[in-house]
Tab-separated table of C-alpha atoms in Angstrom:
chain	number	residue	atom	x	y	z
L	778	UNK	CA	86.059	64.637	64.056
L	779	UNK	CA	83.923	63.862	67.109
L	780	UNK	CA	84.440	64.208	70.848
L	781	UNK	CA	82.836	62.469	73.795
L	782	UNK	CA	82.851	65.569	75.970
L	783	UNK	CA	84.132	69.119	76.093
L	784	UNK	CA	85.567	71.651	78.531
L	785	UNK	CA	82.766	73.932	79.745
L	786	UNK	CA	84.526	75.931	82.441
L	787	UNK	CA	88.051	77.339	82.651
L	788	UNK	CA	88.968	80.190	80.350
L	789	UNK	CA	86.798	80.019	77.254
L	790	UNK	CA	83.816	77.804	77.883
L	791	UNK	CA	82.743	75.025	75.575
L	792	UNK	CA	82.504	74.486	71.846
L	793	UNK	CA	79.489	76.400	70.574
L	794	UNK	CA	79.644	77.624	66.992
L	795	UNK	CA	79.215	75.704	63.762
L	796	UNK	CA	82.104	76.086	61.358
L	797	UNK	CA	80.248	75.707	58.057
L	798	UNK	CA	76.523	75.526	58.792
L	799	UNK	CA	76.651	71.759	59.062
L	800	UNK	CA	75.098	70.607	62.335
L	801	UNK	CA	77.556	67.732	62.500
L	802	UNK	CA	80.482	70.146	62.505
L	803	UNK	CA	81.300	72.354	65.491
L	804	UNK	CA	83.838	75.079	66.070
L	805	UNK	CA	85.127	76.175	69.442
L	806	UNK	CA	83.639	79.396	70.776
L	807	UNK	CA	85.702	82.512	70.144
L	808	UNK	CA	88.901	82.066	72.110
L	809	UNK	CA	89.904	84.940	74.372
L	810	UNK	CA	92.191	83.334	76.955
L	811	UNK	CA	93.472	84.954	80.100
L	812	UNK	CA	96.756	83.139	79.439
L	813	UNK	CA	98.628	83.487	76.174
L	814	UNK	CA	98.251	80.349	74.001
L	815	UNK	CA	101.345	78.272	73.415
L	816	UNK	CA	103.072	79.603	70.257
L	817	UNK	CA	103.156	76.202	68.570
L	818	UNK	CA	100.831	74.134	66.394
L	819	UNK	CA	101.167	70.450	65.562
L	820	UNK	CA	99.436	68.416	62.854
L	821	UNK	CA	99.515	64.683	63.525
L	822	UNK	CA	99.018	61.998	60.893
L	823	UNK	CA	98.098	59.000	63.020
L	824	UNK	CA	97.431	56.866	59.880
L	825	UNK	CA	94.336	55.408	61.534
L	826	UNK	CA	91.221	56.362	63.485
L	827	UNK	CA	92.215	56.539	67.134
L	828	UNK	CA	90.752	57.591	70.439
L	829	UNK	CA	92.824	60.364	72.013
L	830	UNK	CA	92.256	61.102	75.687
L	831	UNK	CA	94.407	64.206	75.804
L	832	UNK	CA	97.732	65.770	74.980
L	833	UNK	CA	100.709	66.526	77.184
L	834	UNK	CA	103.885	68.391	76.394
L	835	UNK	CA	107.422	68.264	77.691
L	836	UNK	CA	108.469	71.583	79.253
L	837	UNK	CA	111.342	73.483	77.778
L	838	UNK	CA	114.786	72.433	78.889
L	839	UNK	CA	116.740	73.890	75.995
L	840	UNK	CA	119.304	76.615	75.791
L	841	UNK	CA	117.180	79.723	75.266
L	842	UNK	CA	117.418	82.454	77.889
L	843	UNK	CA	114.921	81.977	80.681
L	844	UNK	CA	116.170	84.076	83.573
L	845	UNK	CA	118.164	87.136	84.547
L	846	UNK	CA	120.166	88.558	87.441
L	847	UNK	CA	120.024	92.232	88.407
L	848	UNK	CA	123.175	93.656	90.010
L	849	UNK	CA	121.946	96.313	92.423
L	850	UNK	CA	125.323	98.039	92.625
L	851	UNK	CA	125.537	98.625	88.866
L	852	UNK	CA	121.963	98.326	87.621
L	853	UNK	CA	123.140	95.815	85.023
L	854	UNK	CA	120.850	92.942	84.046
L	855	UNK	CA	122.540	89.712	82.968
L	856	UNK	CA	120.366	87.197	81.091
L	857	UNK	CA	121.034	83.601	82.009
L	858	UNK	CA	120.086	80.142	80.891
L	859	UNK	CA	118.931	77.370	83.218
L	860	UNK	CA	118.931	74.245	81.078
L	861	UNK	CA	120.424	71.560	83.287
L	862	UNK	CA	117.485	71.012	85.646
L	863	UNK	CA	114.778	70.268	83.055
L	864	UNK	CA	112.464	72.467	85.120
L	865	UNK	CA	110.182	75.035	83.486
L	866	UNK	CA	109.993	77.484	86.390
L	867	UNK	CA	107.087	79.584	85.118
L	868	UNK	CA	104.906	80.496	88.130
L	869	UNK	CA	106.609	78.339	90.802
L	870	UNK	CA	106.759	78.594	94.561
L	871	UNK	CA	109.951	80.097	95.972
L	872	UNK	CA	111.527	80.106	99.448
L	873	UNK	CA	114.904	81.158	100.844
L	874	UNK	CA	116.568	78.399	102.858
L	875	UNK	CA	118.511	79.030	106.096
L	876	UNK	CA	121.854	78.778	104.286
L	877	UNK	CA	120.868	81.336	101.645
L	878	UNK	CA	120.071	78.913	98.859
L	879	UNK	CA	116.736	79.274	97.081
L	880	UNK	CA	114.281	76.403	96.689
L	881	UNK	CA	112.016	76.654	93.629
L	882	UNK	CA	109.281	74.076	93.081
L	883	UNK	CA	106.294	73.384	90.937
L	884	UNK	CA	105.159	75.502	87.965
L	885	UNK	CA	104.579	74.430	84.379
L	886	UNK	CA	106.064	70.963	84.913
L	887	UNK	CA	104.480	70.669	88.228
L	888	UNK	CA	106.404	68.052	90.217
L	889	UNK	CA	109.890	69.465	89.683
L	890	UNK	CA	112.085	71.177	92.261
L	891	UNK	CA	115.256	73.191	91.727
L	892	UNK	CA	117.819	74.735	94.076
L	893	UNK	CA	119.782	77.869	93.229
L	894	UNK	CA	122.979	78.557	95.160
L	895	UNK	CA	123.919	82.253	94.877
L	896	UNK	CA	127.317	81.591	96.440
L	897	UNK	CA	128.504	79.854	93.274
L	898	UNK	CA	125.709	80.814	90.847
L	899	UNK	CA	124.797	77.163	90.348
L	900	UNK	CA	121.413	75.579	89.621
L	901	UNK	CA	120.712	71.941	90.482
L	902	UNK	CA	117.724	69.627	90.333
L	903	UNK	CA	116.210	68.653	93.678
L	904	UNK	CA	113.913	65.797	94.658
L	905	UNK	CA	110.509	66.090	92.934
L	906	UNK	CA	107.455	66.770	95.039
L	907	UNK	CA	105.067	63.932	95.839
L	908	UNK	CA	102.115	65.970	94.551
L	909	UNK	CA	102.563	67.951	91.311
L	910	UNK	CA	101.383	71.525	91.754
L	911	UNK	CA	101.677	75.179	90.774
L	912	UNK	CA	100.348	78.416	92.265
L	913	UNK	CA	100.860	76.783	95.649
L	914	UNK	CA	102.173	78.664	98.645
L	915	UNK	CA	105.206	77.672	100.653
L	916	UNK	CA	107.012	78.929	103.700
L	917	UNK	CA	110.336	78.293	105.439
L	918	UNK	CA	109.651	76.918	108.923
L	919	UNK	CA	111.263	77.649	112.269
L	920	UNK	CA	113.368	74.480	111.892
L	921	UNK	CA	114.570	75.389	108.395
L	922	UNK	CA	112.323	72.949	106.579
L	923	UNK	CA	109.884	74.154	103.918
L	924	UNK	CA	106.116	73.584	104.017
L	925	UNK	CA	103.803	73.921	101.038
L	926	UNK	CA	100.081	73.667	100.421
L	927	UNK	CA	97.622	74.042	97.529
L	928	UNK	CA	98.375	74.602	93.857
L	929	UNK	CA	95.814	73.227	91.391
L	930	UNK	CA	96.881	75.501	88.529
L	931	UNK	CA	98.984	72.627	87.175
L	932	UNK	CA	99.455	68.947	87.897
L	933	UNK	CA	95.751	68.138	88.126
L	934	UNK	CA	93.022	69.718	90.195
L	935	UNK	CA	92.287	69.038	93.835
L	936	UNK	CA	93.959	67.064	96.600
L	937	UNK	CA	96.938	69.409	96.918
L	938	UNK	CA	97.500	68.564	100.562
L	939	UNK	CA	100.518	69.576	102.601
L	940	UNK	CA	104.085	68.438	102.048
L	941	UNK	CA	107.312	69.272	103.806
L	942	UNK	CA	110.888	69.414	102.503
L	943	UNK	CA	114.167	68.992	104.342
L	944	UNK	CA	117.746	68.997	103.118
L	945	UNK	CA	118.394	65.462	104.321
L	946	UNK	CA	115.122	63.737	103.395
L	947	UNK	CA	113.635	65.665	100.486
L	948	UNK	CA	109.828	65.742	100.291
L	949	UNK	CA	107.363	63.853	102.469
L	950	UNK	CA	103.604	64.066	102.634
L	951	UNK	CA	101.756	65.136	105.772
L	952	UNK	CA	98.900	62.800	106.639
L	953	UNK	CA	96.656	65.237	108.488
L	954	UNK	CA	97.297	68.457	106.598
L	955	UNK	CA	94.445	68.756	104.084
L	956	UNK	CA	94.083	71.602	101.626
L	957	UNK	CA	90.301	71.812	102.089
L	958	UNK	CA	90.322	74.366	104.960
L	959	UNK	CA	92.047	77.030	102.836
L	960	UNK	CA	89.679	76.878	99.861
L	961	UNK	CA	87.922	80.042	98.760
L	962	UNK	CA	84.499	80.102	97.141
L	963	UNK	CA	85.886	80.807	93.678
L	964	UNK	CA	83.554	80.372	90.685
L	965	UNK	CA	86.327	78.475	88.865
L	966	UNK	CA	86.416	75.900	91.633
L	967	UNK	CA	89.525	74.307	93.063
L	968	UNK	CA	91.529	75.290	89.982
L	969	UNK	CA	91.692	78.716	91.634
L	970	UNK	CA	90.410	78.277	95.183
L	971	UNK	CA	93.554	76.610	96.574
L	972	UNK	CA	95.973	79.168	95.075
L	973	UNK	CA	98.312	81.612	96.830
L	974	UNK	CA	97.654	80.960	100.533
L	975	UNK	CA	98.981	83.490	103.065
L	976	UNK	CA	101.298	81.375	105.238
L	977	UNK	CA	103.399	82.447	108.238
L	978	UNK	CA	105.833	80.249	110.167
L	979	UNK	CA	105.420	80.331	113.941
L	980	UNK	CA	106.838	78.270	116.819
L	981	UNK	CA	106.947	74.478	117.089
L	982	UNK	CA	106.806	73.874	113.353
L	983	UNK	CA	103.365	75.411	113.059
L	984	UNK	CA	102.079	77.577	110.217
L	985	UNK	CA	99.438	80.283	110.550
L	986	UNK	CA	97.172	80.574	107.506
L	987	UNK	CA	95.796	84.130	107.409
L	988	UNK	CA	93.927	83.865	104.078
L	989	UNK	CA	92.960	84.563	101.346
L	990	UNK	CA	89.972	82.476	102.385
L	991	UNK	CA	87.840	84.309	104.931
L	992	UNK	CA	88.621	81.498	107.380
L	993	UNK	CA	91.935	81.308	109.235
L	994	UNK	CA	93.761	78.114	110.220
L	995	UNK	CA	96.765	76.847	112.150
L	996	UNK	CA	98.641	73.939	110.589
L	997	UNK	CA	100.929	71.624	112.560
L	998	UNK	CA	103.681	70.206	110.361
L	999	UNK	CA	105.389	67.849	112.819
L	1000	UNK	CA	104.929	64.074	112.623
L	1001	UNK	CA	101.686	64.570	114.586
L	1002	UNK	CA	100.368	66.810	111.819
L	1003	UNK	CA	97.007	68.530	112.201
L	1004	UNK	CA	94.933	71.585	111.314
L	1005	UNK	CA	92.962	73.856	113.648
L	1006	UNK	CA	90.143	76.165	112.526
L	1007	UNK	CA	90.740	79.665	113.965
L	1008	UNK	CA	87.522	81.237	112.749
L	1009	UNK	CA	86.717	84.112	110.438
L	1010	UNK	CA	88.972	87.036	109.554
L	1011	UNK	CA	86.503	89.470	111.138
L	1012	UNK	CA	84.030	90.747	108.504
L	1013	UNK	CA	86.360	90.089	105.565
L	1014	UNK	CA	85.222	88.077	102.595
L	1015	UNK	CA	87.516	85.903	100.525
L	1016	UNK	CA	90.410	88.086	99.360
L	1017	UNK	CA	92.093	86.220	96.525
L	1018	UNK	CA	95.223	87.901	95.155
L	1019	UNK	CA	95.385	90.282	98.049
L	1020	UNK	CA	98.344	89.804	100.324
L	1021	UNK	CA	99.646	89.832	103.856
L	1022	UNK	CA	102.863	90.856	105.604
L	1023	UNK	CA	104.250	90.337	109.134
L	1024	UNK	CA	105.175	93.900	110.084
L	1025	UNK	CA	106.070	93.147	113.725
L	1026	UNK	CA	106.474	90.073	115.895
L	1027	UNK	CA	103.242	88.099	115.615
L	1028	UNK	CA	101.456	90.986	113.875
L	1029	UNK	CA	100.185	90.711	110.310
L	1030	UNK	CA	98.563	93.212	107.970
L	1031	UNK	CA	96.301	91.898	105.187
L	1032	UNK	CA	95.495	94.115	102.236
L	1033	UNK	CA	93.094	94.078	99.316
L	1034	UNK	CA	92.060	91.087	97.261
L	1035	UNK	CA	88.821	90.120	95.551
L	1036	UNK	CA	86.161	87.413	96.012
L	1037	UNK	CA	87.367	85.543	92.923
L	1038	UNK	CA	90.717	85.073	91.236
L	1039	UNK	CA	89.611	87.066	88.222
L	1040	UNK	CA	86.683	89.046	86.824
L	1041	UNK	CA	85.667	90.461	90.199
L	1042	UNK	CA	85.895	93.763	92.050
L	1043	UNK	CA	88.775	94.280	94.450
L	1044	UNK	CA	88.449	95.616	97.969
L	1045	UNK	CA	90.263	98.486	99.669
L	1046	UNK	CA	89.940	96.869	103.087
L	1047	UNK	CA	92.840	96.053	105.373
L	1048	UNK	CA	92.946	94.017	108.573
L	1049	UNK	CA	95.478	93.796	111.393
L	1050	UNK	CA	95.893	90.304	112.870
L	1051	UNK	CA	97.644	89.722	116.208
L	1052	UNK	CA	98.589	86.080	116.876
L	1053	UNK	CA	100.738	86.654	119.957
L	1054	UNK	CA	98.037	85.552	122.409
L	1055	UNK	CA	95.320	83.717	120.572
L	1056	UNK	CA	94.095	85.381	117.382
L	1057	UNK	CA	92.703	88.914	117.336
L	1058	UNK	CA	91.556	90.533	114.087
L	1059	UNK	CA	90.853	94.254	113.743
L	1060	UNK	CA	89.688	96.047	110.645
L	1061	UNK	CA	92.066	98.950	110.245
L	1062	UNK	CA	91.824	101.940	107.936
L	1063	UNK	CA	90.981	101.263	104.302
L	1064	UNK	CA	93.308	102.009	101.411
L	1065	UNK	CA	92.328	104.888	99.146
L	1066	UNK	CA	92.399	102.524	96.158
L	1067	UNK	CA	90.828	99.117	95.732
L	1068	UNK	CA	93.621	96.672	94.923
L	1069	UNK	CA	94.075	93.122	93.698
L	1070	UNK	CA	97.397	91.719	92.370
L	1071	UNK	CA	99.206	94.265	94.552
L	1072	UNK	CA	102.490	93.830	96.424
L	1073	UNK	CA	103.131	94.822	100.019
L	1074	UNK	CA	106.550	95.530	101.516
L	1075	UNK	CA	107.350	96.065	105.187
L	1076	UNK	CA	109.719	98.999	105.710
L	1077	UNK	CA	112.401	99.298	108.410
L	1078	UNK	CA	110.223	101.689	110.450
L	1079	UNK	CA	107.382	99.161	110.618
L	1080	UNK	CA	105.165	100.853	108.072
L	1081	UNK	CA	103.805	98.801	105.172
L	1082	UNK	CA	103.986	99.985	101.574
L	1083	UNK	CA	101.178	98.876	99.221
L	1084	UNK	CA	102.267	98.937	95.583
L	1085	UNK	CA	100.337	98.563	92.351
L	1086	UNK	CA	97.372	96.321	91.744
L	1087	UNK	CA	94.081	97.095	90.062
L	1088	UNK	CA	90.479	97.740	91.097
L	1089	UNK	CA	89.038	94.910	88.985
L	1090	UNK	CA	90.812	91.554	88.812
L	1091	UNK	CA	91.781	90.998	85.194
L	1092	UNK	CA	95.012	89.055	84.562
L	1093	UNK	CA	97.226	90.496	81.821
L	1094	UNK	CA	95.360	93.803	81.836
L	1095	UNK	CA	96.398	97.257	83.038
L	1096	UNK	CA	92.810	98.521	83.167
L	1097	UNK	CA	91.849	100.067	86.539
L	1098	UNK	CA	95.515	100.019	87.607
L	1099	UNK	CA	96.346	101.706	90.919
L	1100	UNK	CA	99.251	104.035	90.209
L	1101	UNK	CA	99.728	105.668	93.621
L	1102	UNK	CA	101.471	103.635	96.326
L	1103	UNK	CA	100.075	103.936	99.823
L	1104	UNK	CA	101.874	103.518	103.117
L	1105	UNK	CA	100.147	102.150	106.220
L	1106	UNK	CA	101.062	103.445	109.662
L	1107	UNK	CA	100.641	100.796	112.400
L	1108	UNK	CA	100.231	103.489	115.072
L	1109	UNK	CA	97.355	105.341	113.411
L	1110	UNK	CA	96.015	102.471	111.311
L	1111	UNK	CA	95.722	104.819	108.341
L	1112	UNK	CA	97.057	104.811	104.792
L	1113	UNK	CA	98.748	107.785	103.124
L	1114	UNK	CA	99.020	108.128	99.339
L	1115	UNK	CA	102.507	108.724	97.929
L	1116	UNK	CA	104.065	109.740	94.606
L	1117	UNK	CA	102.587	107.763	91.683
L	1118	UNK	CA	104.432	105.156	89.677
L	1119	UNK	CA	105.066	105.747	85.986
L	1120	UNK	CA	104.226	102.176	84.897
L	1121	UNK	CA	101.294	99.977	85.962
L	1122	UNK	CA	102.191	97.030	88.178
L	1123	UNK	CA	99.407	94.469	88.149
L	1124	UNK	CA	99.356	90.713	87.480
L	1125	UNK	CA	102.821	89.098	87.690
L	1126	UNK	CA	104.434	92.217	89.192
L	1127	UNK	CA	106.831	92.103	92.147
L	1128	UNK	CA	107.932	94.333	95.008
L	1129	UNK	CA	110.893	93.839	97.368
L	1130	UNK	CA	112.775	95.811	100.016
L	1131	UNK	CA	116.353	96.644	99.019
L	1132	UNK	CA	119.354	96.750	101.388
L	1133	UNK	CA	119.506	100.552	101.060
L	1134	UNK	CA	115.942	100.831	102.493
L	1135	UNK	CA	114.432	101.688	99.124
L	1136	UNK	CA	111.908	99.441	97.363
L	1137	UNK	CA	112.174	97.709	93.995
L	1138	UNK	CA	108.957	97.279	92.018
L	1139	UNK	CA	108.835	95.757	88.571
L	1140	UNK	CA	107.382	93.372	86.061
L	1141	UNK	CA	103.801	92.663	85.150
L	1142	UNK	CA	102.154	90.936	82.238
L	1143	UNK	CA	104.380	88.236	80.746
L	1144	UNK	CA	101.868	87.183	78.121
L	1145	UNK	CA	103.750	86.798	74.858
L	1146	UNK	CA	103.751	90.034	72.872
L	1147	UNK	CA	100.749	91.704	74.503
L	1148	UNK	CA	100.936	95.421	75.267
L	1149	UNK	CA	100.647	94.916	79.031
L	1150	UNK	CA	104.079	93.315	79.347
L	1151	UNK	CA	106.408	95.373	81.544
L	1152	UNK	CA	109.935	93.917	81.376
L	1153	UNK	CA	111.277	96.757	83.485
L	1154	UNK	CA	111.490	97.968	87.047
L	1155	UNK	CA	111.646	101.080	89.168
L	1156	UNK	CA	113.060	101.940	92.562
L	1157	UNK	CA	110.879	103.825	95.027
L	1158	UNK	CA	112.475	106.048	97.663
L	1159	UNK	CA	110.253	106.252	100.780
L	1160	UNK	CA	109.613	109.579	102.547
L	1161	UNK	CA	111.902	108.704	105.470
L	1162	UNK	CA	114.903	109.428	103.228
L	1163	UNK	CA	113.805	113.014	102.415
L	1164	UNK	CA	113.585	116.301	104.244
L	1165	UNK	CA	110.400	118.345	103.898
L	1166	UNK	CA	112.012	120.395	101.101
L	1167	UNK	CA	112.835	117.264	99.091
L	1168	UNK	CA	116.539	117.160	99.867
L	1169	UNK	CA	118.151	113.939	101.031
L	1170	UNK	CA	118.286	113.388	104.764
L	1171	UNK	CA	121.594	112.532	106.400
L	1172	UNK	CA	121.680	108.816	107.115
L	1173	UNK	CA	123.298	106.871	109.920
L	1174	UNK	CA	125.661	104.082	108.989
L	1175	UNK	CA	126.663	100.769	110.504
L	1176	UNK	CA	130.435	100.658	110.826
L	1177	UNK	CA	130.847	97.217	112.416
L	1178	UNK	CA	128.439	94.321	112.823
L	1179	UNK	CA	128.755	90.538	112.830
L	1180	UNK	CA	127.877	88.591	109.705
L	1181	UNK	CA	126.383	85.690	111.667
L	1182	UNK	CA	124.652	85.110	114.995
L	1183	UNK	CA	122.577	82.493	116.767
L	1184	UNK	CA	119.173	82.934	118.318
L	1185	UNK	CA	119.326	84.075	121.923
L	1186	UNK	CA	122.800	85.576	121.576
L	1187	UNK	CA	123.830	89.195	122.136
L	1188	UNK	CA	125.693	90.990	119.361
L	1189	UNK	CA	127.583	94.286	119.274
L	1190	UNK	CA	126.811	96.799	116.535
L	1191	UNK	CA	128.697	100.074	116.111
L	1192	UNK	CA	127.149	102.981	114.222
L	1193	UNK	CA	128.129	106.461	113.121
L	1194	UNK	CA	125.954	108.098	115.766
L	1195	UNK	CA	123.064	107.549	118.192
L	1196	UNK	CA	120.662	104.947	116.798
L	1197	UNK	CA	117.934	103.798	119.195
L	1198	UNK	CA	116.302	101.222	116.910
L	1199	UNK	CA	117.641	98.232	114.983
L	1200	UNK	CA	115.037	96.414	112.874
L	1201	UNK	CA	115.775	93.023	111.369
L	1202	UNK	CA	113.943	92.181	108.135
L	1203	UNK	CA	114.287	88.731	106.627
L	1204	UNK	CA	115.489	88.627	103.032
L	1205	UNK	CA	112.625	87.431	100.906
L	1206	UNK	CA	111.098	86.191	97.675
L	1207	UNK	CA	107.868	87.161	95.944
L	1208	UNK	CA	105.658	85.669	93.248
L	1209	UNK	CA	102.030	86.413	92.382
L	1210	UNK	CA	101.839	88.967	95.208
L	1211	UNK	CA	102.810	86.336	97.786
L	1212	UNK	CA	105.865	86.827	99.996
L	1213	UNK	CA	105.967	84.383	102.888
L	1214	UNK	CA	109.634	85.069	103.674
L	1215	UNK	CA	109.522	88.715	104.747
L	1216	UNK	CA	109.068	89.503	108.436
L	1217	UNK	CA	110.218	92.403	110.573
L	1218	UNK	CA	111.710	91.958	114.046
L	1219	UNK	CA	112.409	95.219	115.906
L	1220	UNK	CA	115.439	95.130	118.221
L	1221	UNK	CA	116.026	97.626	121.025
L	1222	UNK	CA	119.519	97.957	122.532
L	1223	UNK	CA	119.957	96.325	125.934
L	1224	UNK	CA	123.017	98.477	126.512
L	1225	UNK	CA	124.919	101.265	124.776
L	1226	UNK	CA	128.576	102.263	125.102
L	1227	UNK	CA	129.382	105.282	122.969
L	1228	UNK	CA	128.040	104.407	119.545
L	1229	UNK	CA	128.145	100.653	120.163
L	1230	UNK	CA	124.839	98.972	120.961
L	1231	UNK	CA	124.277	95.547	122.490
L	1232	UNK	CA	121.422	93.747	120.744
L	1233	UNK	CA	119.864	90.486	121.896
L	1234	UNK	CA	118.489	88.239	119.168
L	1235	UNK	CA	115.175	86.661	120.260
L	1236	UNK	CA	115.582	83.002	121.170
L	1237	UNK	CA	112.211	81.896	119.789
L	1238	UNK	CA	112.688	80.212	116.370
L	1239	UNK	CA	109.058	81.021	115.621
L	1240	UNK	CA	110.048	84.684	115.756
L	1241	UNK	CA	113.481	84.492	114.139
L	1242	UNK	CA	113.065	81.968	111.348
L	1243	UNK	CA	116.590	80.865	110.355
L	1244	UNK	CA	118.071	82.641	107.378
L	1245	UNK	CA	119.667	85.853	106.161
L	1246	UNK	CA	118.373	89.158	107.489
L	1247	UNK	CA	118.859	92.821	106.674
L	1248	UNK	CA	119.933	94.642	109.845
L	1249	UNK	CA	119.155	98.366	109.758
L	1250	UNK	CA	120.099	101.086	112.244
L	1251	UNK	CA	117.570	103.905	112.637
L	1252	UNK	CA	118.305	107.326	114.104
L	1253	UNK	CA	116.025	109.418	116.316
L	1254	UNK	CA	114.301	110.853	113.233
L	1255	UNK	CA	113.417	107.407	111.890
L	1256	UNK	CA	115.998	107.521	109.105
L	1257	UNK	CA	117.422	104.061	108.338
L	1258	UNK	CA	120.978	103.161	107.451
L	1259	UNK	CA	121.993	100.961	104.581
L	1260	UNK	CA	121.565	97.435	105.921
L	1261	UNK	CA	124.206	94.945	106.909
L	1262	UNK	CA	123.465	91.310	106.073
L	1263	UNK	CA	123.488	88.890	108.980
L	1264	UNK	CA	122.801	85.171	108.940
L	1265	UNK	CA	120.856	83.969	111.973
L	1266	UNK	CA	120.407	80.312	112.801
């Protein structure tokens, strides 16, 4: 068997070792992949000498279980099968649409798109993307459309320029929205350097790109599409597999990351970015632990919880795992270490805010039968729900609130007692440490009658991206209620 060329980069380098001492026979170098090999082998009898340029495979669309739903009220996990879409949704991009449906696109068969409707628990195939991709980032825009960029992990490498999706028109390419400005200087090249961009929807259909490249950008997604270079993120280097969260209107915290996707040291640095009037970047306090593959969750009180990760970027490994969460205070700019987790949460882990103001963290691994798989989860209870002696604090409650509102309107919310603060936090999705859906919008009552507060929803769609939000009421001690869900459009 002979070959005209060989793969010399990617996971395992090139063929190097002779199989039997015969110089005309070669054997691939010892294979130690960062991704689990496919658990299948095929022997082909082609009955002739042929030239083979490569192999492709058809992603699974059978009837084996490939998903699950967790019921928060019971803790029960229900496995499910998604066979009708023909979409292998391993490592896709995910966004919540304004009507509550979920758009999933890309992944192992990289052009596919799927929509999940939680109202009827139905999955349906959507229009394929124009550019196949995986490990891209995507974000729901102020007009309810979805923008995506990057993603050379699948579907070919390079040229993963911007596309936009709408309910009525499906996908369309954007002529002047190149991927090049977001590229990091990764040693694996564009296969990794266009992955997992930190994207935030702002006004007028624009998208702020905060990283992980050290350069920041503003993308315009309207018909007159464009990109504007906004300069460096202060003294930060590339921060691949770190993350970023909008903890207040126009204010973003970036955390951790490493210069390369894998096999590189993580950083403990954090930066606060203010995009309300131009772009201002300030290096804030460092985390106690260096973290890559971490998750960050904005809490109702505006603090940001950093969960999991590891000090050295190594997919499918729990070595150097950070076990203690840290919470960042936007007033002091400092992190405080909290009670440690009992399971490592590194590559492929997730973290999400729950309606009861606690935080779900789970997963990690997903590499066949390796020992670093963590098919479980935990719920973290933040300090604001405890007294100093460890007992549970009394919590306010929302007794009446609307289930829907429009931007610019005033709503009435009745609570069990005085509650001076009402944060809105958009319901969100997370994959590979990236959550472009979550954003916190603090509301202050414009009037109070008894225990009923008048709250005005901001009119700016760049602030209140359409969708479903968790509305919390917070008492004078900073204790949040269980949230009420409100759809804002």
